């Protein structure tokens, strides 16, 4: 009688739906691990939701914000480099005109010329003065006057407040050396002699401004390269935190598949055992 009691209790254990043999927890875990591995492989990201790694997600978010700001900063710097190039190219045109005006002044200073000859030279001289004035007036970058206004263009060169660089704009025509040349007249011997002196002063002035914009350009190019390098480091660090390791995830996918097969087999065996136990009670 006691033996029958033990046999009956064993049979009841077999048909208990909460028995480990019939538990689906291992299968659920295997399917979840398999799904996570597939998601990481498919997205290429180790962190696809906050639950994957909350601490790393916060770090990656900060890095992403920094990266985005620095990327925009490189565009800002590149625009500023273009600005200096526009100014430098215009100054080169002015320098060429000043050089030609000097040639005309030297020619007009020749005593063998008559007044009519000098008047013809003066006509070209005046045209060059007008051209220089036009260059000063039309040299702009995105509506910012570069050679006809004293000021500073602030370039946001980083993702954080205070990371700015300044590029100075100038009012070239207002400088005394340029005023002297722009008001010169070579229609007389005296005027031609004075114009030669004015040419020298204007040439030195223009050269100094070219050097200024050239130095600004070098400074900006250096800042640009530094920002690009920082972005590369930032992107690599973010990748190490957030990107999936395909080798590890592939191994995890295979492992999850094996566990899933094992859990399925265990579940099937449990069902078979339960059916056998039920048949004994019939």
XYZ file of C-alpha atoms in Angstrom:
282
model
C 0.000 0.000 0.000
C 2.807 2.330 0.892
C 4.620 1.422 -2.337
C 1.554 2.338 -4.345
C 1.398 5.651 -2.533
C 4.957 6.525 -3.580
C 4.296 5.511 -7.178
C 1.205 7.686 -7.267
C 3.100 10.644 -5.854
C 5.785 10.234 -8.560
C 3.164 10.155 -11.252
C 1.545 13.318 -9.886
C 4.943 15.046 -9.966
C 5.298 14.131 -13.635
C 2.014 15.727 -14.542
C 2.537 18.837 -12.400
C 2.526 21.781 -14.854
C 5.026 23.616 -12.627
C 7.530 20.731 -12.825
C 11.013 21.702 -14.179
C 10.447 19.249 -16.998
C 7.590 21.345 -18.326
C 9.077 24.764 -17.582
C 9.483 27.105 -20.567
C 11.853 29.509 -18.778
C 15.051 28.112 -20.395
C 13.454 28.337 -23.824
C 12.336 31.904 -23.171
C 15.837 32.928 -22.071
C 17.404 31.294 -25.109
C 14.954 33.031 -27.463
C 15.584 36.366 -25.758
C 19.371 35.962 -26.033
C 19.017 34.939 -29.654
C 16.818 37.961 -30.390
C 19.274 40.330 -28.713
C 22.211 38.898 -30.655
C 20.309 39.164 -33.944
C 19.305 42.758 -33.168
C 22.910 43.728 -32.436
C 24.205 42.034 -35.554
C 21.464 43.630 -37.669
C 21.929 47.151 -36.297
C 25.665 46.959 -35.775
C 25.101 48.474 -32.342
C 25.766 46.878 -28.975
C 23.364 49.331 -27.303
C 19.966 49.463 -28.993
C 17.905 50.440 -25.955
C 18.572 51.845 -22.510
C 18.212 48.461 -20.829
C 21.209 47.101 -22.757
C 23.689 49.263 -20.805
C 22.285 52.426 -19.147
C 25.672 53.801 -18.048
C 27.292 53.305 -21.442
C 24.232 54.769 -23.172
C 24.583 58.001 -21.163
C 28.267 58.247 -22.071
C 27.560 57.580 -25.745
C 24.814 60.243 -25.737
C 27.249 62.828 -24.376
C 29.834 61.791 -26.934
C 27.243 62.089 -29.705
C 26.373 65.626 -28.612
C 30.061 66.535 -28.505
C 30.643 64.942 -31.893
C 27.718 66.809 -33.443
C 28.899 70.129 -32.034
C 32.475 69.563 -33.151
C 31.322 68.532 -36.619
C 29.423 71.808 -36.966
C 32.469 73.635 -35.618
C 34.597 72.209 -38.436
C 32.061 73.592 -40.916
C 32.226 76.976 -39.186
C 36.016 76.966 -39.363
C 35.938 75.919 -43.005
C 33.598 78.828 -43.771
C 35.992 81.186 -41.984
C 38.891 79.852 -44.056
C 36.867 80.599 -47.181
C 36.254 84.104 -45.818
C 39.987 84.771 -45.460
C 40.611 83.393 -48.946
C 38.050 85.785 -50.424
C 39.723 88.732 -48.679
C 43.196 87.581 -49.677
C 42.236 87.142 -53.334
C 40.685 90.615 -53.437
C 43.803 92.140 -51.899
C 45.885 90.401 -54.562
C 43.751 92.127 -57.216
C 44.213 95.459 -55.443
C 47.953 94.894 -55.283
C 48.061 94.270 -59.035
C 46.190 97.530 -59.648
C 48.491 99.442 -57.280
C 51.488 98.044 -59.132
C 50.081 99.242 -62.453
C 49.349 102.675 -60.943
C 52.984 102.857 -59.879
C 54.085 102.142 -63.427
C 51.833 104.904 -64.717
C 53.194 107.339 -62.104
C 56.784 106.561 -63.104
C 55.883 107.062 -66.744
C 54.098 110.359 -66.011
C 57.138 111.585 -64.054
C 59.177 111.503 -67.272
C 59.911 115.098 -68.264
C 59.813 114.285 -71.977
C 56.038 113.817 -71.880
C 53.663 116.658 -72.623
C 50.427 117.517 -70.822
C 48.320 115.541 -73.294
C 50.386 112.413 -72.659
C 49.997 112.793 -68.917
C 46.250 113.378 -69.321
C 45.970 110.020 -71.089
C 47.967 108.332 -68.322
C 45.799 110.044 -65.715
C 42.654 108.621 -67.346
C 43.928 105.061 -66.854
C 45.170 105.975 -63.364
C 41.687 107.185 -62.402
C 40.102 104.029 -63.805
C 42.379 101.936 -61.600
C 41.437 104.066 -58.584
C 37.787 103.372 -59.369
C 38.440 99.641 -59.774
C 40.185 99.481 -56.401
C 37.274 101.261 -54.742
C 34.868 98.797 -56.353
C 36.904 95.839 -55.076
C 36.808 97.205 -51.534
C 33.049 97.699 -51.739
C 32.093 94.342 -53.227
C 34.425 92.082 -51.247
C 31.962 90.297 -48.993
C 31.364 86.865 -47.528
C 27.750 85.968 -46.802
C 26.888 89.663 -46.595
C 29.858 90.552 -44.350
C 32.023 93.375 -45.707
C 35.668 92.321 -45.443
C 37.668 95.265 -46.801
C 35.365 98.226 -46.205
C 34.520 97.795 -42.533
C 36.490 97.578 -39.288
C 35.236 94.710 -37.162
C 35.685 91.154 -35.966
C 33.996 87.982 -37.163
C 33.667 85.531 -34.268
C 33.988 81.926 -35.389
C 32.495 79.260 -33.111
C 35.334 76.760 -33.375
C 34.198 74.141 -30.856
C 31.203 72.467 -29.274
C 31.548 74.389 -26.011
C 30.989 77.991 -25.012
C 34.109 80.127 -25.235
C 35.696 78.094 -28.030
C 35.768 80.908 -30.561
C 38.318 82.436 -32.901
C 38.257 85.988 -34.232
C 38.946 87.135 -37.792
C 39.351 90.886 -38.232
C 37.806 92.773 -41.125
C 39.375 96.068 -42.235
C 38.447 99.352 -43.854
C 41.381 99.581 -46.238
C 40.206 102.711 -48.042
C 40.146 104.644 -44.754
C 43.864 104.084 -44.078
C 46.073 107.101 -44.728
C 48.358 105.229 -47.127
C 45.397 104.205 -49.259
C 43.761 107.632 -49.083
C 46.952 109.170 -50.465
C 46.988 106.841 -53.457
C 43.247 107.064 -54.102
C 43.433 110.878 -54.253
C 46.674 111.048 -56.252
C 46.793 112.792 -59.645
C 49.554 112.119 -62.175
C 48.524 114.756 -64.688
C 51.461 116.907 -63.510
C 55.135 116.172 -62.806
C 54.693 117.015 -59.118
C 51.594 114.870 -58.840
C 53.346 111.965 -60.542
C 56.264 112.188 -58.102
C 53.877 112.226 -55.132
C 51.947 109.280 -56.578
C 55.118 107.179 -56.649
C 55.547 107.707 -52.920
C 51.867 106.920 -52.340
C 52.260 103.699 -54.327
C 55.028 102.518 -51.993
C 52.933 103.212 -48.891
C 49.868 101.497 -50.369
C 51.909 98.469 -51.440
C 53.282 98.013 -47.922
C 49.785 98.438 -46.469
C 48.196 95.879 -48.781
C 51.030 93.427 -48.153
C 50.533 93.730 -44.388
C 46.819 92.969 -44.757
C 47.573 90.002 -46.999
C 49.931 88.702 -44.318
C 47.205 89.223 -41.689
C 44.625 87.188 -43.589
C 47.257 84.585 -44.425
C 48.074 84.204 -40.725
C 44.349 83.946 -39.915
C 44.010 81.261 -42.560
C 46.892 79.230 -41.094
C 45.461 79.576 -37.584
C 42.045 78.423 -38.760
C 43.497 75.520 -40.733
C 45.324 74.361 -37.608
C 42.120 74.609 -35.551
C 40.251 72.710 -38.258
C 42.757 69.866 -38.216
C 42.699 69.699 -34.422
C 38.915 69.487 -34.432
C 38.896 66.776 -37.104
C 41.448 64.750 -35.126
C 39.402 65.166 -31.936
C 36.304 63.982 -33.780
C 38.120 60.890 -35.022
C 39.175 60.029 -31.464
C 35.641 60.719 -30.194
C 34.071 58.551 -32.887
C 36.477 55.691 -32.157
C 35.774 55.860 -28.414
C 32.025 55.961 -29.000
C 32.313 53.015 -31.355
C 34.128 50.942 -28.780
C 31.286 51.567 -26.342
C 28.285 51.321 -28.637
C 29.221 49.235 -31.671
C 28.579 45.521 -31.741
C 31.458 43.029 -31.728
C 30.404 40.855 -34.652
C 32.587 37.948 -33.555
C 31.185 37.929 -30.034
C 27.613 38.459 -31.193
C 27.868 35.672 -33.769
C 29.150 33.340 -31.056
C 26.294 34.467 -28.789
C 23.805 33.789 -31.585
C 25.153 30.262 -32.076
C 25.152 29.632 -28.327
C 21.571 30.883 -28.008
C 20.547 28.589 -30.855
C 22.067 25.592 -29.084
C 20.363 26.535 -25.817
C 17.089 27.004 -27.652
C 17.337 23.547 -29.221
C 18.228 22.052 -25.837
C 15.351 23.810 -24.070
C 12.941 22.723 -26.803
C 14.108 19.127 -26.461
C 13.667 19.293 -22.687
C 10.184 20.697 -23.130
C 9.262 17.924 -25.561
C 10.643 15.304 -23.183
C 8.634 16.810 -20.351
C 5.471 16.642 -22.428
C 6.158 13.016 -23.336
C 6.760 12.132 -19.680
C 3.552 13.862 -18.682
C 1.570 12.000 -21.311
C 3.088 8.726 -20.119
C 2.175 9.525 -16.529
C -1.375 10.339 -17.515
C -1.685 7.065 -19.366
C -0.764 5.216 -16.167
C -3.680 6.837 -14.376
C -6.191 5.916 -17.006
